[in-house]
PDB file of C-alpha atoms in Angstrom:
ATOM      1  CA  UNK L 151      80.121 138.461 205.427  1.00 35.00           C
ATOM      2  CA  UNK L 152      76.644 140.382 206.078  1.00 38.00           C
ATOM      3  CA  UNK L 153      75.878 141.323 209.027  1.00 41.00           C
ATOM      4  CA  UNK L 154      71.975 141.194 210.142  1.00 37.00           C
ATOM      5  CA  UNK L 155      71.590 145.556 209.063  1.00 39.00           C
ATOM      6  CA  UNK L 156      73.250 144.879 205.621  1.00 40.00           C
ATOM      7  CA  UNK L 157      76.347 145.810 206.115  1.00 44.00           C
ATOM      8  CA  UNK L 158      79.640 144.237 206.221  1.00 43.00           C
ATOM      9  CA  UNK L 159      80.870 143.040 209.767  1.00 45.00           C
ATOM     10  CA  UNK L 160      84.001 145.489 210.641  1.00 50.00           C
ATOM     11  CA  UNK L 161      83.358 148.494 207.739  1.00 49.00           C
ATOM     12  CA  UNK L 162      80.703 150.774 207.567  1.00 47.00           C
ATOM     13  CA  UNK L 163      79.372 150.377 204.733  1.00 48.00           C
ATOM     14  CA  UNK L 164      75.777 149.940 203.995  1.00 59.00           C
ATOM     15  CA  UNK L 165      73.602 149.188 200.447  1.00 62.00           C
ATOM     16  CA  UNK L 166      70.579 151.540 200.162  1.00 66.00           C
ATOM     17  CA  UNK L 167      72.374 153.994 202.319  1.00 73.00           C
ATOM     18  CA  UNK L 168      75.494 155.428 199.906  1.00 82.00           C
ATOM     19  CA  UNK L 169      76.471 151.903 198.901  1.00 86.00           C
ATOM     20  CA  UNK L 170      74.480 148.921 196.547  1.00 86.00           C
ATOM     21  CA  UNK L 171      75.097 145.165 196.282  1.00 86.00           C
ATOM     22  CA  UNK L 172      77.059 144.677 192.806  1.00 87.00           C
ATOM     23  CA  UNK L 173      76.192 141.486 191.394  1.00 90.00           C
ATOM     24  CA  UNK L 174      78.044 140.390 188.895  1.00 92.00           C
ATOM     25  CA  UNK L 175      79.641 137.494 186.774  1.00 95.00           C
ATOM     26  CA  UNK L 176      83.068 137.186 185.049  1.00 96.00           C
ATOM     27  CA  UNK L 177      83.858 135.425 181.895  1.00 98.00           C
ATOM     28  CA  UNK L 178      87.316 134.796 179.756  1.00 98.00           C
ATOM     29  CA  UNK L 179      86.461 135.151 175.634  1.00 98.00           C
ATOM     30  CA  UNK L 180      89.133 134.222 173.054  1.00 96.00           C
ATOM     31  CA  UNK L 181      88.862 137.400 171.653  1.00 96.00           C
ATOM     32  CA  UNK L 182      86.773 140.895 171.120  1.00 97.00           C
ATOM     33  CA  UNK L 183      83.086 140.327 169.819  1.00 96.00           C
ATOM     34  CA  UNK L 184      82.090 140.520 166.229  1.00 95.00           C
ATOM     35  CA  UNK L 185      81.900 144.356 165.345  1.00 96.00           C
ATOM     36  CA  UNK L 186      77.726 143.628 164.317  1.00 96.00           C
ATOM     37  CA  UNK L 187      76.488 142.584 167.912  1.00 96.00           C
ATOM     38  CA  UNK L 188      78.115 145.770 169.537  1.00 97.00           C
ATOM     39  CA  UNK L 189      75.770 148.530 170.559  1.00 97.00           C
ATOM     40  CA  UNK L 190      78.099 150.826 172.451  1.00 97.00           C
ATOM     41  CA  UNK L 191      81.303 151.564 172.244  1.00 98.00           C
ATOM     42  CA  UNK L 192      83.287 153.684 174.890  1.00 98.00           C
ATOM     43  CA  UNK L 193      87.388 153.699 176.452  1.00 98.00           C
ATOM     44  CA  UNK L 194      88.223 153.337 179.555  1.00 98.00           C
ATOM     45  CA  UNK L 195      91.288 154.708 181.865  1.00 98.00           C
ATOM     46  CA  UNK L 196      91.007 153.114 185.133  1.00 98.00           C
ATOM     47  CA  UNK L 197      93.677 154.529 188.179  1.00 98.00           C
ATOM     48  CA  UNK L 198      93.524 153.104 191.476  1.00 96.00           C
ATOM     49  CA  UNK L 199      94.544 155.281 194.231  1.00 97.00           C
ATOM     50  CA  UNK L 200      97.514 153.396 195.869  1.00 96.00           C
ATOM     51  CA  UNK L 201      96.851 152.403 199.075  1.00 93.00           C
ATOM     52  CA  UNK L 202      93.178 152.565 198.784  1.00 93.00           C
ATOM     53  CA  UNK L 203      89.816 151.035 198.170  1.00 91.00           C
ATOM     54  CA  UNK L 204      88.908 153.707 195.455  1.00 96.00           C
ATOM     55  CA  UNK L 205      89.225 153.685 191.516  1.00 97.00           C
ATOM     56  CA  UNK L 206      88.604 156.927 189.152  1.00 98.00           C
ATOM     57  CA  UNK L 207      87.266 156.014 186.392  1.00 98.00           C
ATOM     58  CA  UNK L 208      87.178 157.815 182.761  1.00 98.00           C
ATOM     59  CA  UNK L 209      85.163 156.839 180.087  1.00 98.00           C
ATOM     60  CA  UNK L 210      85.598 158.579 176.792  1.00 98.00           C
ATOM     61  CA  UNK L 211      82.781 158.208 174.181  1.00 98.00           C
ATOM     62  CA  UNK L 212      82.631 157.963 170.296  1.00 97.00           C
ATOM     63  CA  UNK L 213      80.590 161.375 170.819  1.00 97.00           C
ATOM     64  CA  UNK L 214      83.485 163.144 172.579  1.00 97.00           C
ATOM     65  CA  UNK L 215      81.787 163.101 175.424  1.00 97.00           C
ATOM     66  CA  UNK L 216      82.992 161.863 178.742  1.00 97.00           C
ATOM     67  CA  UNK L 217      82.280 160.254 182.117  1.00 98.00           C
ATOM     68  CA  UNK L 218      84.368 160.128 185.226  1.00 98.00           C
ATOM     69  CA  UNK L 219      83.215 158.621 188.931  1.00 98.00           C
ATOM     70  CA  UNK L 220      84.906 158.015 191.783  1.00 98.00           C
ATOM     71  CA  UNK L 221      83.838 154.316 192.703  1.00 96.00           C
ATOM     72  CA  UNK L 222      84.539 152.411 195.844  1.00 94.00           C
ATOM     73  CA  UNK L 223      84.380 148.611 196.463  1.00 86.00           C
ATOM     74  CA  UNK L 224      84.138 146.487 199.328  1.00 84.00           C
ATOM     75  CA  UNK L 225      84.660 142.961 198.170  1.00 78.00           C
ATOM     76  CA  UNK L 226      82.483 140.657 200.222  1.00 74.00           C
ATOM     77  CA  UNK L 227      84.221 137.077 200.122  1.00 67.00           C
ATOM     78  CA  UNK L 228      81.489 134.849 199.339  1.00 65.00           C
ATOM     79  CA  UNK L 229      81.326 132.852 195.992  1.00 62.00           C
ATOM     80  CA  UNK L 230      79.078 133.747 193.421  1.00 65.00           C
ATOM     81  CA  UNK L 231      77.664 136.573 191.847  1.00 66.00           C
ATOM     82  CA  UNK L 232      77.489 138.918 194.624  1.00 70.00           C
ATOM     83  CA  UNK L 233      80.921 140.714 194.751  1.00 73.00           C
ATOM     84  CA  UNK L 234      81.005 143.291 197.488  1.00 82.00           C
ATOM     85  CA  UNK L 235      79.062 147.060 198.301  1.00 87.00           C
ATOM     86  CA  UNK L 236      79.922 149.415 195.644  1.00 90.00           C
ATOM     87  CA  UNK L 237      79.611 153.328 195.771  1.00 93.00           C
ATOM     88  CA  UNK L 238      79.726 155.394 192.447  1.00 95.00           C
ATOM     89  CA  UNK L 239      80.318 159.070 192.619  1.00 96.00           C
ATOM     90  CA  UNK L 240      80.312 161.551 189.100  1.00 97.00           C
ATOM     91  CA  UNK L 241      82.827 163.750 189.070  1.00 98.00           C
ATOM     92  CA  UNK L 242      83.366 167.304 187.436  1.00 98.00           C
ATOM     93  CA  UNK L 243      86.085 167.759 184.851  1.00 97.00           C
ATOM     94  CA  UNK L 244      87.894 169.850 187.554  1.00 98.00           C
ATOM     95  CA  UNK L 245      87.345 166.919 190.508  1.00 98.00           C
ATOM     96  CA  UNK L 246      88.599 164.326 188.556  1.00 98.00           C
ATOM     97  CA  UNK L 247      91.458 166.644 187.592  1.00 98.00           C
ATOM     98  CA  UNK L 248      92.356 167.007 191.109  1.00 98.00           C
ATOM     99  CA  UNK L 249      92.014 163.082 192.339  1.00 98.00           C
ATOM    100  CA  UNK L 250      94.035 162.233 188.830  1.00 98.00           C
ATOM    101  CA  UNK L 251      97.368 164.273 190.587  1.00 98.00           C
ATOM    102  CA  UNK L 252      97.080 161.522 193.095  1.00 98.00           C
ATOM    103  CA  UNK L 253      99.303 158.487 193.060  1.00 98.00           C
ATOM    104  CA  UNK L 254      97.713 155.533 191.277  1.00 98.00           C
ATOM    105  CA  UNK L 255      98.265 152.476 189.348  1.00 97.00           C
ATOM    106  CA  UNK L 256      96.386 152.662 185.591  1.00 97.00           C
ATOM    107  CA  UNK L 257      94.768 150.260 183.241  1.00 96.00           C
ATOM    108  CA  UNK L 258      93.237 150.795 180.076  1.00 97.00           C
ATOM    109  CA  UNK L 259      90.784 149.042 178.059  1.00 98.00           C
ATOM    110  CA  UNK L 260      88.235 149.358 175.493  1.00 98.00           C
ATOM    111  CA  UNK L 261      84.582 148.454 176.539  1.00 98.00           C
ATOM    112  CA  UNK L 262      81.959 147.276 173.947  1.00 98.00           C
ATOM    113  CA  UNK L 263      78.375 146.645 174.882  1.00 98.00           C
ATOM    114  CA  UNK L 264      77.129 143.256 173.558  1.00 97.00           C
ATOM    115  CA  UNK L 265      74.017 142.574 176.057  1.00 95.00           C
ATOM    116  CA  UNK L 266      73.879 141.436 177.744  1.00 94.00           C
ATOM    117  CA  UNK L 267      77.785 141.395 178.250  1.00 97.00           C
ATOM    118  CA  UNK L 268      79.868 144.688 178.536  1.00 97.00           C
ATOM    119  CA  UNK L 269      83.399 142.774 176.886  1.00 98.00           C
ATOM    120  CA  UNK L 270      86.628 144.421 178.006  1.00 98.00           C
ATOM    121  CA  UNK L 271      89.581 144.462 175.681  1.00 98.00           C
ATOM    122  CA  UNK L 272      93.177 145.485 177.721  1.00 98.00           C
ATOM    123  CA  UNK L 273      95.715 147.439 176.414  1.00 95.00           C
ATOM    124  CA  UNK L 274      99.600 147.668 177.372  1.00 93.00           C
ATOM    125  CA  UNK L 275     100.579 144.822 179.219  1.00 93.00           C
ATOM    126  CA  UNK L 276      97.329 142.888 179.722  1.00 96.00           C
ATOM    127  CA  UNK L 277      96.700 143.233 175.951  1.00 95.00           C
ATOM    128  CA  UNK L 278      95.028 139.805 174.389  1.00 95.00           C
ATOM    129  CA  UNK L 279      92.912 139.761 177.671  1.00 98.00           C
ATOM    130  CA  UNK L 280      89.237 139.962 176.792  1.00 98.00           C
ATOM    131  CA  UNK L 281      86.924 139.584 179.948  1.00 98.00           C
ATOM    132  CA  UNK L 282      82.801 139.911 179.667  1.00 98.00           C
ATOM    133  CA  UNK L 283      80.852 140.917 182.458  1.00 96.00           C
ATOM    134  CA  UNK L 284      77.419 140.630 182.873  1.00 96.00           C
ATOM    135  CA  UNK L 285      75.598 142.720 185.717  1.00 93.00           C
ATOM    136  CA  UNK L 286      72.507 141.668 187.539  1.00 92.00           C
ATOM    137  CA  UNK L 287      70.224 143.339 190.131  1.00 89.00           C
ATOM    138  CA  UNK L 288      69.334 140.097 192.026  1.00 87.00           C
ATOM    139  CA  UNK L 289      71.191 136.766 193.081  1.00 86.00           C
ATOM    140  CA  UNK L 290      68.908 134.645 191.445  1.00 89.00           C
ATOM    141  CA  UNK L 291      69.437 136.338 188.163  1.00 92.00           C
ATOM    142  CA  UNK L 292      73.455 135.780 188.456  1.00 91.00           C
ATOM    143  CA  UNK L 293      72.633 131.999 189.385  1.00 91.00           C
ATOM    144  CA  UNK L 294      70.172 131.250 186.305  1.00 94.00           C
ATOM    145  CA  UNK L 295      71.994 133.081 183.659  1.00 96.00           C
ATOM    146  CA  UNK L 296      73.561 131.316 180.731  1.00 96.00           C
ATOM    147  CA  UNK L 297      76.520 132.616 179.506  1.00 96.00           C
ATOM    148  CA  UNK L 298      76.593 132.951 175.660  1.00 94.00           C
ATOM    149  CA  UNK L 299      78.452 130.522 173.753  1.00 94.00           C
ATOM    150  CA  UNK L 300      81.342 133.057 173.102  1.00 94.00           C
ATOM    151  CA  UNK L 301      82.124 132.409 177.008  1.00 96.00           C
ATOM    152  CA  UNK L 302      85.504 130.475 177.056  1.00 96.00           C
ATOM    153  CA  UNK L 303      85.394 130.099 180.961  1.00 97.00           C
ATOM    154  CA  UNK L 304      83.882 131.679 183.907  1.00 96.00           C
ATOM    155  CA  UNK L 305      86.375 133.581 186.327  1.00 96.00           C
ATOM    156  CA  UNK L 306      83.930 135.041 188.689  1.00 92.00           C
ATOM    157  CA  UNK L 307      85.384 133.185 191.557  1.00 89.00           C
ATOM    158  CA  UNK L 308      89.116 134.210 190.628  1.00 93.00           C
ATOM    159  CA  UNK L 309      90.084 136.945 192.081  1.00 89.00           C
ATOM    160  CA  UNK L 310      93.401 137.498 189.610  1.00 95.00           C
ATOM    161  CA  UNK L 311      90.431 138.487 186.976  1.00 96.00           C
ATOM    162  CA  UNK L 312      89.344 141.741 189.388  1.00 91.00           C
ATOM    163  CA  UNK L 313      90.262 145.133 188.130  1.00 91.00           C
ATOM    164  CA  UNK L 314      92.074 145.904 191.288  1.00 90.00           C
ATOM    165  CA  UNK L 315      94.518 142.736 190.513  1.00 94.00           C
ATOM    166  CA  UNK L 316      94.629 142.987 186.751  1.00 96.00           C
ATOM    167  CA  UNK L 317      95.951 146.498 187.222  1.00 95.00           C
ATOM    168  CA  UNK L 318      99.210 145.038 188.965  1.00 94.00           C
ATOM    169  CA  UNK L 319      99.858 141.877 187.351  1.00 96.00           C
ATOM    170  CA  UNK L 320     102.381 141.562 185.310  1.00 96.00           C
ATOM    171  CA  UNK L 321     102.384 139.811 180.996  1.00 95.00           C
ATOM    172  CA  UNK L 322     104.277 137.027 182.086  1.00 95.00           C
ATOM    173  CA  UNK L 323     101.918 136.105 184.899  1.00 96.00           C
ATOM    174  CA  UNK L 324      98.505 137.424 183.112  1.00 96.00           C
ATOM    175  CA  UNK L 325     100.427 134.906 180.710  1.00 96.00           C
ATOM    176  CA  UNK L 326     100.315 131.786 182.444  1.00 96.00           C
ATOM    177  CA  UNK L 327      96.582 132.733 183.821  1.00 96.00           C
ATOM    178  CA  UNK L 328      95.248 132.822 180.609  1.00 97.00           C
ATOM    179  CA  UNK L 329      96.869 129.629 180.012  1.00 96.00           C
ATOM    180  CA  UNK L 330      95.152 127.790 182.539  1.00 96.00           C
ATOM    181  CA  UNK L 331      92.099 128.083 180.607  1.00 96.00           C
ATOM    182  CA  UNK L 332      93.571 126.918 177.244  1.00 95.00           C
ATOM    183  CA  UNK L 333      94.122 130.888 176.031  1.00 96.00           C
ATOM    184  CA  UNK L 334      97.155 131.933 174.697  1.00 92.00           C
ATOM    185  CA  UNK L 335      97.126 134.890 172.893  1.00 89.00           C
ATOM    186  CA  UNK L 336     100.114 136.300 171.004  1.00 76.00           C
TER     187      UNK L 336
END
């Protein structure tokens, strides 16, 4: 919960300081988007630090050229579109190198832009997952939006859809998730 300065009661963590508000909303799709809505195309290699709050992110472009950031979030639990503080730092080549060597967990996944959805599609085990996201600056944005038709379900609220769970859940259980909203991929 918020306290009265913006921050989250117990952490020290504070949006317009180092930290924003992420806003966001969560969606299952029966499979990747049609190749003519995407505008952007990039893969990602997500490894959360074990034990940790933090995830270093790479994102490789169709260009060859490359992104990494150090991100940490601070879930807030409330329901809805506001998901926590989050804190984005770009890396070098040689910083990321260095935080990499630590121990981590990885996912993969493609990421195609469709706005006003960014659509994940998983590799390795969470392969046949395909979740959309769409990012907003202010809670009543996330409350009026309409999700496209392509939307199978929303999972904003459930929390086995978060990176930071994905990353550690095993087929068989992504599995039965999926299932619970009539997806079964092969």
């Amino acid at each position: 919960m918020m306290d009265k300065a913006g921050g989250i009661r117990g952490q020290s963590v504070y949006p317009g300081k180092y930290a924003r508000v992420e806003r966001e909303r969560r969606f299952l799709l029966a499979g990747p988007p049609t190749p003519s809505t995407v505008t952007d195309t990039r893969v990602i290699t997500d490894r959360y630090l074990v034990g940790t709050r933090l995830r270093l992110r790479r994102a490789d472009f169709p260009d060859g050229s490359c992104e990494r950031k150090l991100t940490q979030k601070v879930p807030i639990s409330r329901p809805g579109g506001v998901q926590g503080l989050i804190t984005n730092t770009y890396l070098s080549s040689a910083e990321y190198d260095l935080l990499a060597s630590l121990p981590a967990v990885v996912l993969s996944k493609t990421r195609f832009s469709v706005p006003p959805l960014g659509v994940d599609v998983f590799d390795g085990p969470l392969q046949g997952l395909v979740l959309a996201e769409a990012e907003f600056t202010t809670d009543e944005e996330a409350q009026s939006f309409v999700p496209p038709p392509e939307c199978v379900a929303e999972v904003t609220n459930d929390v086995r859809f978060t990176g930071g769970r994905l990353v550690e859940t095993p087929r068989q259980e992504l599995l039965g998730c999926l299932a619970e909203y009539g997806l079964r991929p092969e």
